[in-house]
CSV table of C-alpha atoms in Angstrom, one decimal:
chain,number,residue,atom,x,y,z
A,20,GLY,CA,-9.0,-11.2,9.8
A,21,TRP,CA,-8.9,-11.2,6.1
A,22,HIS,CA,-9.3,-13.9,3.5
A,23,ILE,CA,-7.7,-14.5,0.1
A,24,PHE,CA,-9.8,-16.0,-2.7
A,25,ASN,CA,-8.6,-17.2,-6.0
A,26,TYR,CA,-9.8,-19.4,-8.8
A,27,ASP,CA,-9.0,-23.1,-8.4
A,28,LYS,CA,-8.0,-25.4,-11.3
A,29,LYS,CA,-11.7,-25.9,-12.3
A,30,GLY,CA,-12.3,-22.2,-12.5
A,31,ASN,CA,-14.3,-21.9,-9.3
A,32,LEU,CA,-13.7,-19.2,-6.8
A,33,ALA,CA,-12.1,-20.8,-3.7
A,34,LYS,CA,-10.8,-19.6,-0.4
A,35,TRP,CA,-7.1,-20.1,0.1
A,36,GLY,CA,-5.7,-21.7,3.1
A,37,ALA,CA,-2.3,-21.1,4.7
A,38,GLU,CA,-0.6,-23.6,2.4
A,39,GLN,CA,-1.8,-21.9,-0.8
A,40,ILE,CA,-0.8,-18.4,0.5
A,41,GLN,CA,2.6,-19.6,1.5
A,42,GLU,CA,3.1,-21.3,-1.9
A,43,TRP,CA,2.1,-18.1,-3.7
A,44,ARG,CA,4.3,-15.9,-1.5
A,45,SER,CA,7.3,-18.2,-2.2
A,46,THR,CA,7.0,-17.3,-5.9
A,47,ARG,CA,7.2,-13.5,-5.2
A,48,THR,CA,10.2,-11.2,-4.6
A,49,VAL,CA,10.1,-7.5,-3.6
A,50,LYS,CA,10.4,-5.4,-6.7
A,51,ARG,CA,9.5,-1.9,-5.4
A,52,SER,CA,10.0,0.2,-2.3
A,53,TYR,CA,7.3,2.2,-0.5
A,54,GLU,CA,10.1,4.2,1.1
A,55,HIS,CA,11.8,5.2,-2.1
A,56,GLU,CA,8.8,5.4,-4.5
A,57,VAL,CA,6.3,7.0,-2.2
A,58,LEU,CA,7.6,8.4,1.1
A,59,ALA,CA,10.7,10.1,-0.5
A,60,ARG,CA,8.5,12.0,-2.9
A,61,ILE,CA,6.1,13.1,-0.2
A,62,ARG,CA,9.0,14.2,2.0
A,63,ALA,CA,10.3,16.3,-1.0
A,64,TRP,CA,6.9,17.9,-1.4
A,65,GLN,CA,6.8,18.7,2.3
A,66,ALA,CA,10.4,20.1,2.2
A,67,SER,CA,9.5,22.3,-0.7
A,68,ARG,CA,6.7,23.9,1.3
A,69,ARG,CA,4.7,23.9,-2.0
A,70,PHE,CA,2.1,21.6,-0.4
A,71,GLU,CA,0.5,20.9,2.9
A,72,VAL,CA,1.4,17.4,4.0
A,73,GLU,CA,-0.4,15.7,6.9
A,74,GLN,CA,-0.3,12.1,8.1
A,75,ALA,CA,-3.8,10.7,7.8
A,76,GLY,CA,-3.1,7.3,9.2
A,77,ALA,CA,-0.9,4.2,8.8
A,78,LEU,CA,-1.2,0.6,7.7
A,79,SER,CA,0.3,-2.0,9.9
A,80,HIS,CA,1.5,-4.8,7.7
A,81,ASP,CA,5.0,-6.3,7.2
A,82,GLN,CA,6.7,-6.6,3.9
A,83,TYR,CA,4.9,-9.8,3.1
A,84,GLY,CA,1.4,-8.4,3.8
A,85,HIS,CA,1.0,-10.0,7.2
A,86,PRO,CA,-0.8,-7.8,9.7
A,87,THR,CA,1.4,-6.6,12.5
A,88,SER,CA,0.7,-4.9,15.9
A,89,GLN,CA,-1.3,-1.7,15.5
A,90,LEU,CA,1.4,-0.2,17.8
A,91,VAL,CA,4.0,-0.6,15.0
A,92,PRO,CA,2.6,1.2,12.0
A,93,ARG,CA,4.8,0.4,9.0
A,94,TYR,CA,3.2,2.3,6.1
A,95,PRO,CA,2.1,5.9,6.9
A,96,VAL,CA,-0.7,7.3,4.7
A,97,TYR,CA,-0.7,11.0,3.9
A,98,ALA,CA,-3.1,13.8,2.8
A,99,VAL,CA,-1.4,16.2,0.4
A,100,ARG,CA,-3.1,19.4,-0.7
A,101,THR,CA,-2.3,22.9,-1.9
A,102,HIS,CA,-1.9,25.7,0.7
A,103,ASN,CA,-5.1,27.6,-0.2
A,104,TRP,CA,-7.3,24.5,-0.6
A,105,SER,CA,-11.0,25.3,-0.7
A,106,PRO,CA,-13.9,22.8,-0.5
A,107,GLU,CA,-15.9,24.9,-2.9
A,108,LYS,CA,-13.4,24.3,-5.7
A,109,PRO,CA,-13.3,21.1,-7.8
A,110,CYS,CA,-10.9,18.5,-6.4
A,111,VAL,CA,-9.4,15.1,-7.2
A,112,LEU,CA,-8.8,12.2,-4.9
A,113,VAL,CA,-5.7,10.2,-5.9
A,114,THR,CA,-5.0,6.9,-4.2
A,115,GLY,CA,-2.4,4.3,-4.9
A,116,GLY,CA,-0.2,1.7,-3.4
A,117,VAL,CA,3.0,-0.1,-3.8
A,118,HIS,CA,2.5,-3.8,-3.4
A,119,GLY,CA,6.1,-4.7,-4.4
A,120,TYR,CA,5.5,-8.4,-4.7
A,121,GLU,CA,4.2,-8.5,-8.3
A,122,LYS,CA,5.7,-11.2,-10.4
A,123,ARG,CA,7.0,-9.9,-13.7
């Protein structure tokens, strides 16, 4: 499992329990969409045939960040590269995520 740590009122790093996690989540609303902001763009690249697109895995969490069954992957992760990609040439690894629960 995973653990969440945050600073308590005294400024000490403390592990959160279920109550603190639930309280924090209750103050958040979904602001962004993985489907619209990430997957739609990757599908467009794939449809253009300008890039090679390959699914490299998937994250299995629900929209609140709770782990779900590994049999139900919710967030696919992709590798995108140019058609004539060569390991001898310089390359860049770009990673990112859409949390969607940030409080603005």
